[in-house]
Coordinates of C-alpha atoms in Angstrom, one line a residue:
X1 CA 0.0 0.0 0.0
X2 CA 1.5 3.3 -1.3
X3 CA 2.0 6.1 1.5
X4 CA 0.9 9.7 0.5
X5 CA 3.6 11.9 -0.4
X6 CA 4.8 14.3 2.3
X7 CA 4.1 17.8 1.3
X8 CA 7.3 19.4 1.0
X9 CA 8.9 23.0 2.9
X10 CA 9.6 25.7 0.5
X11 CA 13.0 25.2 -1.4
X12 CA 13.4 21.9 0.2
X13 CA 15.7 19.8 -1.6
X14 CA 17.3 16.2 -0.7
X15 CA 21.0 15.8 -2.0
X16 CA 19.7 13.8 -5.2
X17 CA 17.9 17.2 -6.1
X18 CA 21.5 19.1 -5.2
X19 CA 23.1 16.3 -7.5
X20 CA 20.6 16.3 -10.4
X21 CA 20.6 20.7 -10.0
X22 CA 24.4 20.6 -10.1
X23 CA 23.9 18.2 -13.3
X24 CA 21.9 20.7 -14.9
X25 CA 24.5 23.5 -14.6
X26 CA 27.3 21.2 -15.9
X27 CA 25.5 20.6 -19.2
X28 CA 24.4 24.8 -19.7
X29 CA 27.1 25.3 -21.6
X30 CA 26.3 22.9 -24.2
X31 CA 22.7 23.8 -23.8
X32 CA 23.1 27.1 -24.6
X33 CA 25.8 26.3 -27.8
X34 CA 22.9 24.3 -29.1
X35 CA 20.4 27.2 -28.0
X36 CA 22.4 30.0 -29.7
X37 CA 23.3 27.6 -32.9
X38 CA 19.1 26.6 -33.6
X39 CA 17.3 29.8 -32.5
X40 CA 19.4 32.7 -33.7
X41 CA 18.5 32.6 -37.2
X42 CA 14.8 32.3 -36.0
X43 CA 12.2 35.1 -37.4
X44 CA 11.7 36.3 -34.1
X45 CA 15.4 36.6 -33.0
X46 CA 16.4 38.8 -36.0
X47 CA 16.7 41.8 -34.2
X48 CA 17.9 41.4 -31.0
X49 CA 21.5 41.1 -29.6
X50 CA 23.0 38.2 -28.8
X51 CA 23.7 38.8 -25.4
X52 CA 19.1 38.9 -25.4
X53 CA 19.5 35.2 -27.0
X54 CA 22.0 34.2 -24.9
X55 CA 19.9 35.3 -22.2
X56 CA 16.6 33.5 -23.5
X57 CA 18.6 30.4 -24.2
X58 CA 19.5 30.2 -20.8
X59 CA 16.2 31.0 -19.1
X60 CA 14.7 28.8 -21.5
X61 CA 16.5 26.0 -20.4
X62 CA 16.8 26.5 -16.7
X63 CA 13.0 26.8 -16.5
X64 CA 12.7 23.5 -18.6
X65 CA 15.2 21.4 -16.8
X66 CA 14.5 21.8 -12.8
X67 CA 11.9 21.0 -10.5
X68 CA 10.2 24.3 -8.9
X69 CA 11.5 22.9 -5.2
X70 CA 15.3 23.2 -7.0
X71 CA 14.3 26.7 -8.6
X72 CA 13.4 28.2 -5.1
X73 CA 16.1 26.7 -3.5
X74 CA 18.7 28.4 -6.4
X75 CA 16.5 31.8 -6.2
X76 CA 16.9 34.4 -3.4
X77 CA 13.2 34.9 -1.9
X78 CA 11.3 38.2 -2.5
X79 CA 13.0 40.2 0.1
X80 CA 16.3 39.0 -0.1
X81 CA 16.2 39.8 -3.9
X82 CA 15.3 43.0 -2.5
X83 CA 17.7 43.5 -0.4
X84 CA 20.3 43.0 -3.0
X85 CA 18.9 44.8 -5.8
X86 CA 18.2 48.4 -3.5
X87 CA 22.0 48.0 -2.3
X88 CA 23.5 47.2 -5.8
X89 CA 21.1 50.4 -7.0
X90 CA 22.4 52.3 -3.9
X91 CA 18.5 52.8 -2.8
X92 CA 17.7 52.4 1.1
X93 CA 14.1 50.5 0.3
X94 CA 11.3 50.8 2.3
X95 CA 9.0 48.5 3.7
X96 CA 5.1 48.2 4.8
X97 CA 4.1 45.5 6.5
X98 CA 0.4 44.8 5.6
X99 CA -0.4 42.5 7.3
X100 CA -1.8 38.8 6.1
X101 CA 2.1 38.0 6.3
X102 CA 2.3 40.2 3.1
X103 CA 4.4 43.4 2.6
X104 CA 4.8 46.8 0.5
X105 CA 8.3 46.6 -1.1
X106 CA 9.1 50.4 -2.2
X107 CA 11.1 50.7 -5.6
X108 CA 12.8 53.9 -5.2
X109 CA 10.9 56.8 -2.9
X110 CA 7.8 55.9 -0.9
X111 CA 5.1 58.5 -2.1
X112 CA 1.3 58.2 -2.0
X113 CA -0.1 61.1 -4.2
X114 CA 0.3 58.7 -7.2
X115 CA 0.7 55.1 -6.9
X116 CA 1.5 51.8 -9.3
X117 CA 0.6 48.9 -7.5
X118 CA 2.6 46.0 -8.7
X119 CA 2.1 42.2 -8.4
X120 CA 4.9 40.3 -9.4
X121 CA 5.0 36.9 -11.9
X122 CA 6.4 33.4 -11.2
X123 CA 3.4 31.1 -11.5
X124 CA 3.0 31.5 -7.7
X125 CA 5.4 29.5 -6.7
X126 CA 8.8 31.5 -7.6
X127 CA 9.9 34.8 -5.8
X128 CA 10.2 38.4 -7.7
X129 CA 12.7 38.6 -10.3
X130 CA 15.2 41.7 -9.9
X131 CA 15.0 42.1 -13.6
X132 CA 11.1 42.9 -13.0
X133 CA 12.1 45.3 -10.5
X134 CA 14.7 46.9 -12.6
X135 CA 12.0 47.3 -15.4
X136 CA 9.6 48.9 -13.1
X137 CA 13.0 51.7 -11.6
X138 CA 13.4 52.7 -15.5
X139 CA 9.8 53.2 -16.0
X140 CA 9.5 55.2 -12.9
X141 CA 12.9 56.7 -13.9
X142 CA 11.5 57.4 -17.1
X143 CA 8.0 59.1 -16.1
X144 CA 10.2 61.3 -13.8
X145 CA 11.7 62.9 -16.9
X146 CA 8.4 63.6 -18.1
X147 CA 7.8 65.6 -15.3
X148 CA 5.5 62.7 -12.9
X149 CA 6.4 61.5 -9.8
X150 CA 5.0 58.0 -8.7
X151 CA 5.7 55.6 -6.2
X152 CA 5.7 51.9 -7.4
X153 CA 5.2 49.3 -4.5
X154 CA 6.0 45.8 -5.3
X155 CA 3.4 43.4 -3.2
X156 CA 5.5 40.6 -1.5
X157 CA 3.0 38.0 -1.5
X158 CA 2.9 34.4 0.2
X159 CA 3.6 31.3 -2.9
X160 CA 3.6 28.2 -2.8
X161 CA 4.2 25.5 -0.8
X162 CA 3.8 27.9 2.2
X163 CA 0.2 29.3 1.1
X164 CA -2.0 28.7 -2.3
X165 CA -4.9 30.5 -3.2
X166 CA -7.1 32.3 -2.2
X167 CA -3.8 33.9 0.1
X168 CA -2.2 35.4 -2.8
X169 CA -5.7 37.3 -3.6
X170 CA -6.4 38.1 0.1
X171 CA -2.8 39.8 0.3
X172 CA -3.3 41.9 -3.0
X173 CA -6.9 43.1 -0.9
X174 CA -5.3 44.3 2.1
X175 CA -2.8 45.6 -0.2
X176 CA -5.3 47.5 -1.8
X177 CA -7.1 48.8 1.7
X178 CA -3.6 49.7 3.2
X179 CA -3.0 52.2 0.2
X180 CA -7.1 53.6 0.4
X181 CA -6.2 53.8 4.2
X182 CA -3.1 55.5 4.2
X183 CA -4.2 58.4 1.5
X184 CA -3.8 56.9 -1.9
X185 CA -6.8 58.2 -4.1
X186 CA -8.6 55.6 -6.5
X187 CA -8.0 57.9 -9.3
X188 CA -4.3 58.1 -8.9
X189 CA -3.3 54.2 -8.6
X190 CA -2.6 51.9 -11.2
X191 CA -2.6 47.9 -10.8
X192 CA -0.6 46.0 -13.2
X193 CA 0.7 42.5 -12.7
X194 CA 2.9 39.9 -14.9
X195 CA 1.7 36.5 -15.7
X196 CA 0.8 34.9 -12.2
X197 CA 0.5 38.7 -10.8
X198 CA -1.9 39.7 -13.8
X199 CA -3.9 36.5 -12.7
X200 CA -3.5 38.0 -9.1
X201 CA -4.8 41.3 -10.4
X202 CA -8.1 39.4 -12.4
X203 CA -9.0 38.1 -9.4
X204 CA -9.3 41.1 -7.6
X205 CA -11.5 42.4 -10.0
X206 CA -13.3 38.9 -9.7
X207 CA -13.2 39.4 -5.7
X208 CA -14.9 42.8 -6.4
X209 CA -17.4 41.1 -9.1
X210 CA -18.4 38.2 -7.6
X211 CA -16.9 38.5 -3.8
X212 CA -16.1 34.8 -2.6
X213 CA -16.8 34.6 1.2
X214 CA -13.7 33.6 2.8
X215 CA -11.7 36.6 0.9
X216 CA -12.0 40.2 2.5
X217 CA -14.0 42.3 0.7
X218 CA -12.0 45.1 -0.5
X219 CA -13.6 48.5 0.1
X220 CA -16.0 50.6 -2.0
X221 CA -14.0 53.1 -4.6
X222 CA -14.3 56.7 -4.3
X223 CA -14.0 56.4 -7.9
X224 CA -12.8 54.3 -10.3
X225 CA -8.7 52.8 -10.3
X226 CA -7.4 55.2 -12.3
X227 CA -5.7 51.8 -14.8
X228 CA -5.5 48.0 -14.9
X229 CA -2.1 46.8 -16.6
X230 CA -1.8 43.2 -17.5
X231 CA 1.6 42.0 -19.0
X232 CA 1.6 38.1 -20.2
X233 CA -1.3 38.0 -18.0
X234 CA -1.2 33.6 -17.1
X235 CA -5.2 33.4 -17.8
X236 CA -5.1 29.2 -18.4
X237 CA -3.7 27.4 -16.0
X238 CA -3.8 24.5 -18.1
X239 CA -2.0 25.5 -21.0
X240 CA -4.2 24.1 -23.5
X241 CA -4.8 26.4 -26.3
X242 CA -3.1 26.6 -29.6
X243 CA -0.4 28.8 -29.1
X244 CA 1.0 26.7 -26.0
X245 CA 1.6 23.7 -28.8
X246 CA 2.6 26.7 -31.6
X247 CA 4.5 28.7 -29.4
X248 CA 5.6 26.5 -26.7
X249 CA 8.9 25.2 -28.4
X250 CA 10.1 29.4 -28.8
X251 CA 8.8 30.9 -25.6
X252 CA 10.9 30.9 -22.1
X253 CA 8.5 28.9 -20.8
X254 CA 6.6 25.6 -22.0
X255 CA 3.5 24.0 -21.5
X256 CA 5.0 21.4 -19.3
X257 CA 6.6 23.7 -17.3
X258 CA 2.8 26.0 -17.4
X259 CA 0.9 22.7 -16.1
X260 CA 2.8 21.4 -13.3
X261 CA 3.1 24.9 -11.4
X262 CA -0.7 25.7 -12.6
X263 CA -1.6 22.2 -11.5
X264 CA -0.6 23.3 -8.2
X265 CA -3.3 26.4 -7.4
X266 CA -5.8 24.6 -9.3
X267 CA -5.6 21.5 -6.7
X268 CA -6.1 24.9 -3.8
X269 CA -10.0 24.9 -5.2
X270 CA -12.2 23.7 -2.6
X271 CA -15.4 25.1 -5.1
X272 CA -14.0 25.1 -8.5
X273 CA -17.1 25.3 -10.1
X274 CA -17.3 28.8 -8.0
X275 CA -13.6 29.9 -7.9
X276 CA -12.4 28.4 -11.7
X277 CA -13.1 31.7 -13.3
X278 CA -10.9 33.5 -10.3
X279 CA -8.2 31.8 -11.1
X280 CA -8.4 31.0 -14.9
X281 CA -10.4 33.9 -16.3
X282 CA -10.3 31.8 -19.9
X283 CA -13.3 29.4 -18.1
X284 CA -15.2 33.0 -16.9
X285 CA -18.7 32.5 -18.7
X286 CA -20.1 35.1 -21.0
X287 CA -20.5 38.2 -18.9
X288 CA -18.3 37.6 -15.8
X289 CA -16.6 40.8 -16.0
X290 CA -19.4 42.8 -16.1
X291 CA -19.3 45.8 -14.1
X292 CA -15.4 46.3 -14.1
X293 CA -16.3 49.7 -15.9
X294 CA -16.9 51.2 -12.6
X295 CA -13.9 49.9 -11.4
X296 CA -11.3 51.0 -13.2
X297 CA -10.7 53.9 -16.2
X298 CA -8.5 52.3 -18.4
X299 CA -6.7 49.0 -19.5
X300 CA -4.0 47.6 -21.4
X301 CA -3.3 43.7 -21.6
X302 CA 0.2 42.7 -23.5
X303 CA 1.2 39.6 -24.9
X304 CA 4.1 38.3 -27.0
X305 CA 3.8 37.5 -31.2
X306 CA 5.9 34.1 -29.7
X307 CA 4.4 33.2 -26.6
X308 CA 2.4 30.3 -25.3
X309 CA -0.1 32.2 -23.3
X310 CA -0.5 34.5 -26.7
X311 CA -3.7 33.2 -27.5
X312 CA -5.1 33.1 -23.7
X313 CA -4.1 36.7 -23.4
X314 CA -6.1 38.1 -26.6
X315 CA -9.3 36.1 -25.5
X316 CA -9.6 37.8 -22.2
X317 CA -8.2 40.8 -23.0
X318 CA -11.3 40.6 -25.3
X319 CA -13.4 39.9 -23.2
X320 CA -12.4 43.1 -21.1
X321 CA -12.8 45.2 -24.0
X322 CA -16.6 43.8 -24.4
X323 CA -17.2 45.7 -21.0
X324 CA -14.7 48.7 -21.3
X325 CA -14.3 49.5 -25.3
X326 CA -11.1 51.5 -25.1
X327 CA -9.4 48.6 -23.6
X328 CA -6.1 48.4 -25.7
X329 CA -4.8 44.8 -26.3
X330 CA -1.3 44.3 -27.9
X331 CA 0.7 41.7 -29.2
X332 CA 4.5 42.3 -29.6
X333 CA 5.2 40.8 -33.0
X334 CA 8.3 38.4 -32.4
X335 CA 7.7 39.1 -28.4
X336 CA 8.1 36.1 -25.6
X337 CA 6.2 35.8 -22.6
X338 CA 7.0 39.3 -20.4
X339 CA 9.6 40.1 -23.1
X340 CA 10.7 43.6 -22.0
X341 CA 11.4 41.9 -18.6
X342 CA 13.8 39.6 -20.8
X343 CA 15.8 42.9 -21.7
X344 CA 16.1 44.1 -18.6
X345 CA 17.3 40.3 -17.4
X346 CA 20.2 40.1 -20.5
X347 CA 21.1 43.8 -19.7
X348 CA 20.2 45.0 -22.7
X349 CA 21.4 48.2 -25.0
X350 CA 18.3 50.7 -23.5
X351 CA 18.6 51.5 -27.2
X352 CA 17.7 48.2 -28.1
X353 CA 14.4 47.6 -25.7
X354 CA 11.8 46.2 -27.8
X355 CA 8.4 47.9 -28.5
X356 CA 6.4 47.5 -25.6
X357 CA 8.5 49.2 -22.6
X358 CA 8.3 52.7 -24.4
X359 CA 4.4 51.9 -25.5
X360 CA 4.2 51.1 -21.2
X361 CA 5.9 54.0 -20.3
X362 CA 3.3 56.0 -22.1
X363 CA 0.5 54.3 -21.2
X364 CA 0.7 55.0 -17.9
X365 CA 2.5 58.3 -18.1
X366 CA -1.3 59.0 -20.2
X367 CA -3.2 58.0 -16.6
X368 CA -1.4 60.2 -14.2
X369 CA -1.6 63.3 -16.0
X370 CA -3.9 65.6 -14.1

């Protein structure tokens, strides 16, 4: 008789993990020759630098080749990535405990008179990148040039194996309340999140929509969010769509990889007929985001020309669009899943970013002018 597996800590490994992780690293370097020698001639690759490819090839294959127990255990958590990143960018960093075991992780100066909210990526189960953070310190860099000052506060939120959903959604609603509560006005904050942390942010909306009863009800707007940004927004946890088989060989990451960890907040469901369409907004029936006009001004979902969740993306960010018609939805021709975060992760030639960092920068630049 088989014994049930015993759920494992966070980044707990066993030395045949630290054996099989350091055998992954010893066969990189042929992984990425091979990378470099069959992708760089690809459509897709034709403009950018090889130090990009490089970086894709590697990513690519890390992601492919480990278990998500040997990824935490290789990547510094949240706040120690933090840590790091504000001393190697000589900021101090500040901190807001929320509460919920979550936190308010400043990029650059704390401010409140206007706000991006940010939700990181990682499938919940992997930390914030500090490539992610770096993205978000040029565009706040870069709206400072343009004459607006904005404070960008990363939510640290709980992943898994220490907390699966609905944690993750009840962090980003006290998040929300702690900004409300300490000045912030609806008009003058902007949510956006990357693949898991765009999910994140569709489920607040959902929590708003439809409230589930064991989530905090996040309180009534003034007025409406001033904008929604989604980027690679991870809207099918179960990576069955057309582009995950059309795409899946190009992008960073596959629809093996998208399973497994989506696999893993999907078996969190205690009602999934009632909590599917929080946490894969692809199953929302016809009409679910009804409403959100009220909520929020403005919204722009991205995707990549080459990524698996391409075709995922465009259906919701359709769907948003049926209920707020100047909902913008773009697809990067060529782009991978969270490709300007890919720039930023190879160090990239700022003259070299592709199209959709200066098409952000705008975007929200456009919702905090007075």
């Amino acid at each position: 008789m088989s014994r049930p597996a015993i759920p494992r800590k966070y980044a707990e490994v066993g030395l045949g993990d630290k054996l099989s992780f350091v055998g992954t690293i010893l066969c990189l370097p042929a992984a990425i020759a091979w990378g470099l020698l069959t992708t760089t001639h690809l459509p897709h690759n034709k403009s950018r630098s090889l130090k990009r490819i490089l970086g894709d090839v590697t990513l690519k294959f890390l992601v492919r080749n480990t278990s998500v127990e040997q990824l935490q255990w290789s990547t510094p958590s949240t706040m120690d990535m933090y840590d790091k990143w504000n001393k190697a960018n000589g900021l101090p960093g500040t901190v807001d405990e929320i509460g919920e075991d979550a936190r308010l992780l400043w990029i650059g100066e704390k401010r409140l008179d206007k706000v991006i909210l940010f939700a990181h990526g990682g499938g919940f189960v992997l930390p914030a990148s500090d490539y992610s953070v770096s993205f978000w310190r040029y565009v706040q860099l870069e709206l400072e040039k343009k004459g607006i000052h904005v404070g960008i506060a990363l939510l640290n939120y709980t992943i898994v194996p220490n907390a699966n959903f609905p944690t993750p959604l009840k962090q980003l609603c006290r998040a929300v309340e702690f900004l409300l509560d300490a000045g912030v006005k609806p008009e003058n904050l902007q949510l956006t999140g990357d693949s898991a942390g765009g999910n994140l942010i569709l489920q607040l909306v959902s929590q708003i929509l439809h409230p589930l009863p064991n989530v905090p009800l996040v309180p009534t707007l003034s007025a409406p969010l001033r904008g929604i940004l989604l980027i690679s927004p991870w809207t099918n946890l179960s990576a069955d769509s057309p582009s995950h088989s059309q795409n899946g060989s190009f992008d960073s990451v596959g629809p093996t990889t998208l399973s497994d960890w989506g696999s893993r907040t999907k078996s969190a469901m205690t009602d999934p007929e009632r909590e599917a369409p929080f946490v894969e907004a692809v199953r929302a029936p016809e009409g679910w985001f009804a409403g959100i006009d009220k909520l929020v001004e403005r919204v722009l979902v991205t995707a990549g020309g080459v990524e698996s969740l391409r075709d995922d993306v465009v259906l919701v960010g359709e769907m948003l669009k049926k209920e707020i018609p100047g909902t913008e939805v773009v697809v990067q021709p060529g782009g991978m899943h969270e490709d300007m975060y890919l720039d930023f992760s190879a160090k990239e030639d700022l003259g070299r970013l592709g199209t959709l960092t200066p098409l952000i920068v705008e975007w929200v630049a456009a919702g905090f002018h007075d």
